[in-house]
Amino acid sequence: MAHPLHHAESSARKFGGVPDDYQFVHDWFDASKEHLAIFTHRAHRHHTLGIFEAERLFGRSLTNSAGRVVPIRWIGEQHVREDCQGRIPSLADWLGRIQPEPWMANGGINNDPTQIGSDPRAAWIEAVANHQTILGFEDWLLKVSVEHVQHRQNRAAA
């Protein structure tokens, strides 16, 4: 959706009451547009952690103008689903897709596919597509992990 107002109108249709009952929650989810007015602003709050942060900030529920108690989590889930093609991504889904740049790391960038934050399944798929392995994912991950440990031990011994 293009604007928090449209989310608030959707909430009113879904949960009752009027858009103003929900506007503050949707404004919070989209506040990062102040800094980056393109879809990638959603990486800031449009995920499971953002939904729970909204609940901590606004409380577990609100009572709309029709007198209905509506969980904040439901409102957050509705907002995220409307903006993320029906799914609720995790924070890791967003952060795992950041392309590392040298300025992001104090030192070097480790492109080891077994490191936390990378997507080892994507690295395995790429290795299969490039005919670099015929191993299944679990076997490939074990092989890559062992090779990484051996490489580090060899570097330490040299």
Tab-separated table of N, CA and C in Angstrom:
chain	number	residue	atom	x	y	z
A	1	MET	N	0.840	-1.184	0.000
A	1	MET	CA	0.000	0.000	0.000
A	1	MET	C	0.883	1.243	0.000
A	2	ALA	N	0.367	2.296	-0.516
A	2	ALA	CA	1.176	3.490	-0.721
A	2	ALA	C	1.271	4.396	0.499
A	3	HIS	N	0.313	4.368	1.381
A	3	HIS	CA	0.270	5.357	2.452
A	3	HIS	C	-0.296	4.725	3.726
A	4	PRO	N	0.188	5.157	4.898
A	4	PRO	CA	-0.354	4.626	6.155
A	4	PRO	C	-1.873	4.801	6.280
A	5	LEU	N	-2.417	5.855	5.672
A	5	LEU	CA	-3.864	6.056	5.714
A	5	LEU	C	-4.600	4.879	5.074
A	6	HIS	N	-4.042	4.361	3.976
A	6	HIS	CA	-4.691	3.230	3.309
A	6	HIS	C	-4.665	1.990	4.205
A	7	HIS	N	-3.580	1.813	4.941
A	7	HIS	CA	-3.526	0.705	5.904
A	7	HIS	C	-4.573	0.908	7.001
A	8	ALA	N	-4.705	2.150	7.481
A	8	ALA	CA	-5.675	2.445	8.544
A	8	ALA	C	-7.100	2.202	8.049
A	9	GLU	N	-7.380	2.561	6.810
A	9	GLU	CA	-8.704	2.290	6.243
A	9	GLU	C	-8.948	0.791	6.139
A	10	SER	N	-7.917	0.061	5.777
A	10	SER	CA	-8.019	-1.394	5.696
A	10	SER	C	-8.279	-1.992	7.081
A	11	SER	N	-7.603	-1.465	8.092
A	11	SER	CA	-7.824	-1.941	9.469
A	11	SER	C	-9.265	-1.691	9.901
A	12	ALA	N	-9.790	-0.513	9.572
A	12	ALA	CA	-11.168	-0.192	9.951
A	12	ALA	C	-12.152	-1.155	9.279
A	13	ARG	N	-11.896	-1.484	8.020
A	13	ARG	CA	-12.761	-2.463	7.334
A	13	ARG	C	-12.648	-3.841	7.979
A	14	LYS	N	-11.452	-4.199	8.359
A	14	LYS	CA	-11.204	-5.541	8.889
A	14	LYS	C	-11.644	-5.705	10.347
A	15	PHE	N	-11.349	-4.697	11.173
A	15	PHE	CA	-11.577	-4.831	12.616
A	15	PHE	C	-12.709	-3.958	13.148
A	16	GLY	N	-13.274	-3.101	12.310
A	16	GLY	CA	-14.324	-2.193	12.759
A	16	GLY	C	-13.748	-0.863	13.194
A	17	GLY	N	-14.642	0.043	13.552
A	17	GLY	CA	-14.215	1.363	13.966
A	17	GLY	C	-13.913	2.247	12.771
A	18	VAL	N	-13.058	3.248	13.010
A	18	VAL	CA	-12.715	4.212	11.967
A	18	VAL	C	-11.198	4.220	11.772
A	19	PRO	N	-10.721	4.708	10.622
A	19	PRO	CA	-9.276	4.717	10.366
A	19	PRO	C	-8.452	5.391	11.460
A	20	ASP	N	-8.970	6.461	12.051
A	20	ASP	CA	-8.218	7.155	13.099
A	20	ASP	C	-7.904	6.251	14.296
A	21	ASP	N	-8.671	5.189	14.481
A	21	ASP	CA	-8.400	4.252	15.582
A	21	ASP	C	-7.048	3.559	15.401
A	22	TYR	N	-6.585	3.449	14.167
A	22	TYR	CA	-5.411	2.653	13.825
A	22	TYR	C	-4.251	3.463	13.251
A	23	GLN	N	-4.515	4.713	12.927
A	23	GLN	CA	-3.550	5.520	12.188
A	23	GLN	C	-2.171	5.552	12.851
A	24	PHE	N	-2.113	5.696	14.162
A	24	PHE	CA	-0.826	5.826	14.857
A	24	PHE	C	0.038	4.585	14.700
A	25	VAL	N	-0.573	3.421	14.653
A	25	VAL	CA	0.199	2.182	14.492
A	25	VAL	C	0.801	2.135	13.084
A	26	HIS	N	-0.003	2.444	12.094
A	26	HIS	CA	0.479	2.396	10.709
A	26	HIS	C	1.491	3.503	10.429
A	27	ASP	N	1.315	4.660	11.059
A	27	ASP	CA	2.313	5.725	10.926
A	27	ASP	C	3.664	5.256	11.463
A	28	TRP	N	3.640	4.537	12.579
A	28	TRP	CA	4.882	4.041	13.184
A	28	TRP	C	5.582	3.053	12.246
A	29	PHE	N	4.835	2.132	11.663
A	29	PHE	CA	5.450	1.156	10.757
A	29	PHE	C	6.115	1.842	9.563
A	30	ASP	N	5.524	2.925	9.081
A	30	ASP	CA	6.037	3.583	7.885
A	30	ASP	C	6.889	4.815	8.177
A	31	ALA	N	7.242	5.045	9.435
A	31	ALA	CA	8.024	6.234	9.788
A	31	ALA	C	9.388	6.263	9.114
A	32	SER	N	9.928	5.119	8.766
A	32	SER	CA	11.252	5.099	8.129
A	32	SER	C	11.225	5.694	6.717
A	33	LYS	N	10.046	5.938	6.171
A	33	LYS	CA	9.959	6.635	4.871
A	33	LYS	C	10.525	8.050	4.972
A	34	GLU	N	10.605	8.591	6.191
A	34	GLU	CA	11.196	9.919	6.379
A	34	GLU	C	12.659	9.930	5.932
A	35	HIS	N	13.308	8.774	6.019
A	35	HIS	CA	14.731	8.675	5.695
A	35	HIS	C	14.985	8.055	4.332
A	36	LEU	N	14.100	7.168	3.905
A	36	LEU	CA	14.288	6.460	2.641
A	36	LEU	C	12.916	6.181	2.044
A	37	ALA	N	12.519	6.987	1.089
A	37	ALA	CA	11.159	6.917	0.553
A	37	ALA	C	11.034	5.921	-0.593
A	38	ILE	N	11.671	4.772	-0.458
A	38	ILE	CA	11.484	3.667	-1.392
A	38	ILE	C	11.204	2.412	-0.576
A	39	PHE	N	10.791	1.343	-1.239
A	39	PHE	CA	10.304	0.166	-0.534
A	39	PHE	C	11.293	-0.422	0.467
A	40	THR	N	12.584	-0.206	0.271
A	40	THR	CA	13.550	-0.808	1.188
A	40	THR	C	13.492	-0.220	2.592
A	41	HIS	N	12.744	0.874	2.763
A	41	HIS	CA	12.547	1.400	4.123
A	41	HIS	C	11.890	0.342	5.008
A	42	ARG	N	11.199	-0.608	4.397
A	42	ARG	CA	10.468	-1.635	5.159
A	42	ARG	C	11.391	-2.545	5.953
A	43	ALA	N	12.652	-2.605	5.588
A	43	ALA	CA	13.593	-3.443	6.343
A	43	ALA	C	13.683	-3.005	7.797
A	44	HIS	N	13.299	-1.770	8.076
A	44	HIS	CA	13.400	-1.236	9.442
A	44	HIS	C	12.364	-1.848	10.398
A	45	ARG	N	11.118	-2.010	9.957
A	45	ARG	CA	10.071	-2.478	10.881
A	45	ARG	C	9.110	-3.512	10.297
A	46	HIS	N	9.166	-3.784	9.020
A	46	HIS	CA	8.210	-4.689	8.381
A	46	HIS	C	8.687	-6.139	8.486
A	47	HIS	N	8.668	-6.651	9.701
A	47	HIS	CA	9.100	-8.025	9.959
A	47	HIS	C	8.582	-8.444	11.335
A	48	THR	N	8.851	-9.694	11.688
A	48	THR	CA	8.339	-10.236	12.954
A	48	THR	C	8.792	-9.407	14.150
A	49	LEU	N	10.043	-9.019	14.187
A	49	LEU	CA	10.528	-8.215	15.306
A	49	LEU	C	9.807	-6.873	15.371
A	50	GLY	N	9.592	-6.242	14.221
A	50	GLY	CA	8.873	-4.973	14.194
A	50	GLY	C	7.471	-5.091	14.762
A	51	ILE	N	6.807	-6.187	14.461
A	51	ILE	CA	5.448	-6.404	14.976
A	51	ILE	C	5.472	-6.491	16.504
A	52	PHE	N	6.439	-7.219	17.047
A	52	PHE	CA	6.520	-7.335	18.498
A	52	PHE	C	6.993	-6.027	19.141
A	53	GLU	N	7.832	-5.257	18.442
A	53	GLU	CA	8.219	-3.938	18.950
A	53	GLU	C	7.007	-3.016	19.030
A	54	ALA	N	6.135	-3.081	18.037
A	54	ALA	CA	4.906	-2.272	18.057
A	54	ALA	C	4.049	-2.650	19.267
A	55	GLU	N	3.960	-3.932	19.523
A	55	GLU	CA	3.178	-4.388	20.681
A	55	GLU	C	3.779	-3.875	21.987
A	56	ARG	N	5.104	-3.897	22.104
A	56	ARG	CA	5.747	-3.375	23.320
A	56	ARG	C	5.539	-1.868	23.459
A	57	LEU	N	5.565	-1.161	22.331
A	57	LEU	CA	5.425	0.288	22.354
A	57	LEU	C	3.990	0.732	22.631
A	58	PHE	N	3.026	0.114	21.965
A	58	PHE	CA	1.639	0.562	22.028
A	58	PHE	C	0.766	-0.246	22.981
A	59	GLY	N	1.303	-1.323	23.525
A	59	GLY	CA	0.510	-2.190	24.387
A	59	GLY	C	-0.018	-3.377	23.607
A	60	ARG	N	-0.606	-4.301	24.309
A	60	ARG	CA	-1.063	-5.535	23.654
A	60	ARG	C	-2.280	-5.324	22.757
A	61	SER	N	-3.086	-4.312	23.051
A	61	SER	CA	-4.299	-4.113	22.268
A	61	SER	C	-4.744	-2.661	22.347
A	62	LEU	N	-5.708	-2.330	21.506
A	62	LEU	CA	-6.389	-1.041	21.574
A	62	LEU	C	-7.882	-1.322	21.537
A	63	THR	N	-8.646	-0.399	22.011
A	63	THR	CA	-10.099	-0.494	21.900
A	63	THR	C	-10.522	0.532	20.866
A	64	ASN	N	-11.097	0.042	19.779
A	64	ASN	CA	-11.471	0.958	18.704
A	64	ASN	C	-12.757	1.700	19.049
A	65	SER	N	-13.151	2.625	18.189
A	65	SER	CA	-14.317	3.469	18.461
A	65	SER	C	-15.627	2.686	18.465
A	66	ALA	N	-15.615	1.468	17.948
A	66	ALA	CA	-16.799	0.608	17.989
A	66	ALA	C	-16.843	-0.221	19.272
A	67	GLY	N	-15.807	-0.042	20.122
A	67	GLY	CA	-15.760	-0.768	21.384
A	67	GLY	C	-15.097	-2.130	21.301
A	68	ARG	N	-14.556	-2.482	20.161
A	68	ARG	CA	-13.902	-3.785	19.988
A	68	ARG	C	-12.436	-3.697	20.405
A	69	VAL	N	-11.985	-4.695	21.169
A	69	VAL	CA	-10.577	-4.787	21.553
A	69	VAL	C	-9.836	-5.511	20.427
A	70	VAL	N	-8.805	-4.844	19.893
A	70	VAL	CA	-8.056	-5.388	18.757
A	70	VAL	C	-6.581	-5.506	19.155
A	71	PRO	N	-6.004	-6.694	19.074
A	71	PRO	CA	-4.573	-6.840	19.389
A	71	PRO	C	-3.699	-6.008	18.447
A	72	ILE	N	-2.735	-5.323	19.007
A	72	ILE	CA	-1.773	-4.553	18.206
A	72	ILE	C	-1.053	-5.491	17.240
A	73	ARG	N	-0.780	-6.709	17.692
A	73	ARG	CA	-0.084	-7.660	16.825
A	73	ARG	C	-0.886	-7.915	15.549
A	74	TRP	N	-2.207	-8.009	15.661
A	74	TRP	CA	-3.028	-8.230	14.463
A	74	TRP	C	-2.894	-7.069	13.489
A	75	ILE	N	-2.861	-5.856	14.032
A	75	ILE	CA	-2.739	-4.662	13.190
A	75	ILE	C	-1.377	-4.655	12.493
A	76	GLY	N	-0.337	-4.970	13.245
A	76	GLY	CA	1.002	-5.044	12.665
A	76	GLY	C	1.107	-6.126	11.603
A	77	GLU	N	0.541	-7.297	11.886
A	77	GLU	CA	0.575	-8.378	10.899
A	77	GLU	C	-0.158	-7.976	9.621
A	78	GLN	N	-1.295	-7.311	9.783
A	78	GLN	CA	-2.052	-6.841	8.617
A	78	GLN	C	-1.198	-5.876	7.797
A	79	HIS	N	-0.563	-4.923	8.460
A	79	HIS	CA	0.250	-3.926	7.764
A	79	HIS	C	1.380	-4.602	6.978
A	80	VAL	N	2.113	-5.486	7.639
A	80	VAL	CA	3.259	-6.134	7.000
A	80	VAL	C	2.802	-7.018	5.843
A	81	ARG	N	1.738	-7.778	6.045
A	81	ARG	CA	1.236	-8.626	4.949
A	81	ARG	C	0.819	-7.797	3.737
A	82	GLU	N	0.169	-6.661	3.988
A	82	GLU	CA	-0.264	-5.828	2.870
A	82	GLU	C	0.924	-5.268	2.082
A	83	ASP	N	2.041	-5.038	2.745
A	83	ASP	CA	3.215	-4.479	2.073
A	83	ASP	C	4.198	-5.524	1.559
A	84	CYS	N	4.103	-6.750	2.041
A	84	CYS	CA	5.101	-7.781	1.688
A	84	CYS	C	4.462	-8.973	0.992
A	85	GLN	N	3.510	-8.708	0.125
A	85	GLN	CA	2.878	-9.721	-0.714
A	85	GLN	C	2.332	-10.905	0.077
A	86	GLY	N	1.724	-10.604	1.214
A	86	GLY	CA	1.038	-11.636	1.983
A	86	GLY	C	1.886	-12.376	2.987
A	87	ARG	N	3.165	-12.075	3.050
A	87	ARG	CA	4.011	-12.794	4.004
A	87	ARG	C	4.494	-11.873	5.103
A	88	ILE	N	4.935	-12.486	6.178
A	88	ILE	CA	5.544	-11.742	7.277
A	88	ILE	C	6.986	-12.222	7.373
A	89	PRO	N	7.917	-11.447	6.833
A	89	PRO	CA	9.321	-11.867	6.888
A	89	PRO	C	9.899	-11.697	8.289
A	90	SER	N	10.993	-12.359	8.532
A	90	SER	CA	11.738	-12.151	9.773
A	90	SER	C	12.749	-11.030	9.533
A	91	LEU	N	13.333	-10.537	10.590
A	91	LEU	CA	14.405	-9.557	10.437
A	91	LEU	C	15.560	-10.178	9.657
A	92	ALA	N	15.822	-11.467	9.898
A	92	ALA	CA	16.896	-12.161	9.178
A	92	ALA	C	16.621	-12.211	7.674
A	93	ASP	N	15.348	-12.308	7.283
A	93	ASP	CA	15.019	-12.292	5.856
A	93	ASP	C	15.484	-10.989	5.210
A	94	TRP	N	15.311	-9.890	5.900
A	94	TRP	CA	15.751	-8.590	5.367
A	94	TRP	C	17.270	-8.465	5.438
A	95	LEU	N	17.838	-8.688	6.610
A	95	LEU	CA	19.269	-8.455	6.801
A	95	LEU	C	20.127	-9.425	6.000
A	96	GLY	N	19.637	-10.645	5.805
A	96	GLY	CA	20.387	-11.642	5.055
A	96	GLY	C	20.546	-11.297	3.588
A	97	ARG	N	19.799	-10.306	3.125
A	97	ARG	CA	19.874	-9.915	1.720
A	97	ARG	C	20.674	-8.632	1.496
A	98	ILE	N	21.270	-8.140	2.549
A	98	ILE	CA	22.135	-6.973	2.404
A	98	ILE	C	23.403	-7.401	1.675
A	99	GLN	N	23.770	-6.649	0.657
A	99	GLN	CA	25.005	-6.924	-0.057
A	99	GLN	C	26.152	-6.246	0.697
A	100	PRO	N	27.092	-7.026	1.224
A	100	PRO	CA	28.184	-6.434	2.008
A	100	PRO	C	29.031	-5.467	1.190
A	101	GLU	N	29.387	-4.382	1.813
A	101	GLU	CA	30.279	-3.380	1.237
A	101	GLU	C	31.450	-3.214	2.199
A	102	PRO	N	32.627	-2.858	1.696
A	102	PRO	CA	33.796	-2.732	2.585
A	102	PRO	C	33.593	-1.788	3.767
A	103	TRP	N	32.845	-0.698	3.592
A	103	TRP	CA	32.663	0.256	4.678
A	103	TRP	C	31.825	-0.314	5.824
A	104	MET	N	31.098	-1.402	5.572
A	104	MET	CA	30.230	-2.003	6.588
A	104	MET	C	31.010	-2.825	7.607
A	105	ALA	N	32.210	-3.236	7.255
A	105	ALA	CA	32.989	-4.130	8.115
A	105	ALA	C	34.240	-3.415	8.591
A	106	ASN	N	34.540	-3.573	9.843
A	106	ASN	CA	35.771	-3.015	10.395
A	106	ASN	C	36.851	-4.067	10.225
A	107	GLY	N	37.444	-4.093	9.075
A	107	GLY	CA	38.409	-5.134	8.736
A	107	GLY	C	38.074	-5.662	7.361
A	108	GLY	N	37.799	-6.940	7.273
A	108	GLY	CA	37.498	-7.543	5.988
A	108	GLY	C	36.114	-8.147	5.977
A	109	ILE	N	35.638	-8.449	4.785
A	109	ILE	CA	34.349	-9.101	4.625
A	109	ILE	C	34.598	-10.582	4.436
A	110	ASN	N	33.980	-11.396	5.270
A	110	ASN	CA	34.114	-12.843	5.190
A	110	ASN	C	32.955	-13.371	4.363
A	111	ASN	N	33.239	-13.880	3.193
A	111	ASN	CA	32.198	-14.407	2.316
A	111	ASN	C	31.970	-15.902	2.504
A	112	ASP	N	32.398	-16.437	3.635
A	112	ASP	CA	32.199	-17.854	3.929
A	112	ASP	C	30.698	-18.140	4.055
A	113	PRO	N	30.155	-19.052	3.235
A	113	PRO	CA	28.714	-19.312	3.257
A	113	PRO	C	28.218	-19.949	4.548
A	114	THR	N	29.104	-20.417	5.409
A	114	THR	CA	28.654	-21.033	6.661
A	114	THR	C	28.509	-20.015	7.779
A	115	GLN	N	28.872	-18.753	7.525
A	115	GLN	CA	28.807	-17.737	8.570
A	115	GLN	C	27.376	-17.264	8.770
A	116	ILE	N	27.051	-16.912	9.994
A	116	ILE	CA	25.726	-16.401	10.322
A	116	ILE	C	25.497	-15.113	9.535
A	117	GLY	N	24.291	-14.948	9.039
A	117	GLY	CA	23.937	-13.757	8.283
A	117	GLY	C	23.941	-14.002	6.789
A	118	SER	N	24.637	-15.048	6.360
A	118	SER	CA	24.592	-15.366	4.941
A	118	SER	C	23.507	-16.415	4.730
A	119	ASP	N	23.221	-16.703	3.498
A	119	ASP	CA	22.201	-17.692	3.175
A	119	ASP	C	22.887	-18.904	2.570
A	120	PRO	N	23.233	-19.909	3.400
A	120	PRO	CA	23.959	-21.067	2.875
A	120	PRO	C	23.170	-21.834	1.819
A	121	ARG	N	21.842	-21.818	1.928
A	121	ARG	CA	21.057	-22.539	0.921
A	121	ARG	C	21.224	-21.883	-0.452
A	122	ALA	N	21.282	-20.554	-0.499
A	122	ALA	CA	21.491	-19.862	-1.770
A	122	ALA	C	22.880	-20.170	-2.322
A	123	ALA	N	23.889	-20.238	-1.446
A	123	ALA	CA	25.243	-20.566	-1.894
A	123	ALA	C	25.293	-21.992	-2.444
A	124	TRP	N	24.586	-22.911	-1.805
A	124	TRP	CA	24.533	-24.299	-2.277
A	124	TRP	C	23.833	-24.371	-3.632
A	125	ILE	N	22.716	-23.659	-3.773
A	125	ILE	CA	21.993	-23.655	-5.051
A	125	ILE	C	22.894	-23.126	-6.161
A	126	GLU	N	23.637	-22.082	-5.857
A	126	GLU	CA	24.572	-21.525	-6.846
A	126	GLU	C	25.655	-22.543	-7.200
A	127	ALA	N	26.175	-23.256	-6.195
A	127	ALA	CA	27.206	-24.268	-6.452
A	127	ALA	C	26.647	-25.397	-7.326
A	128	VAL	N	25.420	-25.811	-7.075
A	128	VAL	CA	24.788	-26.848	-7.899
A	128	VAL	C	24.595	-26.330	-9.320
A	129	ALA	N	24.077	-25.124	-9.464
A	129	ALA	CA	23.824	-24.547	-10.789
A	129	ALA	C	25.112	-24.379	-11.587
A	130	ASN	N	26.228	-24.117	-10.902
A	130	ASN	CA	27.517	-23.929	-11.571
A	130	ASN	C	28.303	-25.231	-11.692
A	131	HIS	N	27.644	-26.354	-11.403
A	131	HIS	CA	28.252	-27.682	-11.506
A	131	HIS	C	29.484	-27.823	-10.612
A	132	GLN	N	29.461	-27.154	-9.455
A	132	GLN	CA	30.565	-27.235	-8.513
A	132	GLN	C	30.341	-28.322	-7.473
A	133	THR	N	29.117	-28.841	-7.401
A	133	THR	CA	28.821	-29.925	-6.459
A	133	THR	C	27.623	-30.719	-6.939
A	134	ILE	N	27.604	-31.983	-6.522
A	134	ILE	CA	26.423	-32.822	-6.734
A	134	ILE	C	25.873	-33.266	-5.388
A	135	LEU	N	26.479	-32.747	-4.325
A	135	LEU	CA	26.063	-33.116	-2.978
A	135	LEU	C	24.718	-32.501	-2.629
A	136	GLY	N	23.981	-33.179	-1.751
A	136	GLY	CA	22.777	-32.595	-1.177
A	136	GLY	C	23.169	-31.467	-0.240
A	137	PHE	N	22.192	-30.654	0.144
A	137	PHE	CA	22.483	-29.466	0.936
A	137	PHE	C	23.224	-29.788	2.231
A	138	GLU	N	22.725	-30.732	3.017
A	138	GLU	CA	23.342	-31.045	4.314
A	138	GLU	C	24.780	-31.535	4.140
A	139	ASP	N	25.007	-32.415	3.177
A	139	ASP	CA	26.365	-32.914	2.932
A	139	ASP	C	27.282	-31.798	2.437
A	140	TRP	N	26.761	-30.939	1.553
A	140	TRP	CA	27.556	-29.819	1.061
A	140	TRP	C	27.926	-28.870	2.193
A	141	LEU	N	26.965	-28.574	3.074
A	141	LEU	CA	27.226	-27.663	4.185
A	141	LEU	C	28.299	-28.234	5.107
A	142	LEU	N	28.246	-29.531	5.378
A	142	LEU	CA	29.270	-30.172	6.203
A	142	LEU	C	30.629	-30.087	5.516
A	143	LYS	N	30.669	-30.372	4.230
A	143	LYS	CA	31.936	-30.315	3.476
A	143	LYS	C	32.517	-28.903	3.510
A	144	VAL	N	31.710	-27.902	3.251
A	144	VAL	CA	32.180	-26.512	3.240
A	144	VAL	C	32.657	-26.105	4.630
A	145	SER	N	31.961	-26.538	5.658
A	145	SER	CA	32.361	-26.208	7.034
A	145	SER	C	33.712	-26.828	7.380
A	146	VAL	N	33.894	-28.088	7.015
A	146	VAL	CA	35.166	-28.768	7.278
A	146	VAL	C	36.294	-28.090	6.504
A	147	GLU	N	36.042	-27.767	5.234
A	147	GLU	CA	37.063	-27.081	4.431
A	147	GLU	C	37.426	-25.732	5.043
A	148	HIS	N	36.433	-25.024	5.559
A	148	HIS	CA	36.686	-23.717	6.175
A	148	HIS	C	37.567	-23.869	7.416
A	149	VAL	N	37.276	-24.847	8.247
A	149	VAL	CA	38.077	-25.087	9.458
A	149	VAL	C	39.498	-25.477	9.068
A	150	GLN	N	39.635	-26.360	8.083
A	150	GLN	CA	40.965	-26.783	7.638
A	150	GLN	C	41.748	-25.600	7.083
A	151	HIS	N	41.090	-24.739	6.328
A	151	HIS	CA	41.746	-23.557	5.763
A	151	HIS	C	42.241	-22.635	6.882
A	152	ARG	N	41.445	-22.440	7.894
A	152	ARG	CA	41.855	-21.582	9.015
A	152	ARG	C	43.013	-22.201	9.789
A	153	GLN	N	42.973	-23.524	9.953
A	153	GLN	CA	44.069	-24.200	10.653
A	153	GLN	C	45.364	-24.101	9.847
A	154	ASN	N	45.262	-24.258	8.533
A	154	ASN	CA	46.450	-24.137	7.674
A	154	ASN	C	47.035	-22.729	7.719
A	155	ARG	N	46.169	-21.730	7.730
A	155	ARG	CA	46.636	-20.342	7.805
A	155	ARG	C	47.314	-20.076	9.152
A	156	ALA	N	46.745	-20.639	10.201
A	156	ALA	CA	47.330	-20.445	11.550
A	156	ALA	C	48.684	-21.136	11.672
A	157	ALA	N	48.822	-22.287	10.999
A	157	ALA	CA	50.074	-23.044	11.078
A	157	ALA	C	51.176	-22.408	10.243
A	158	ALA	N	50.799	-21.646	9.224
A	158	ALA	CA	51.808	-21.069	8.309
A	158	ALA	C	52.524	-19.875	8.917
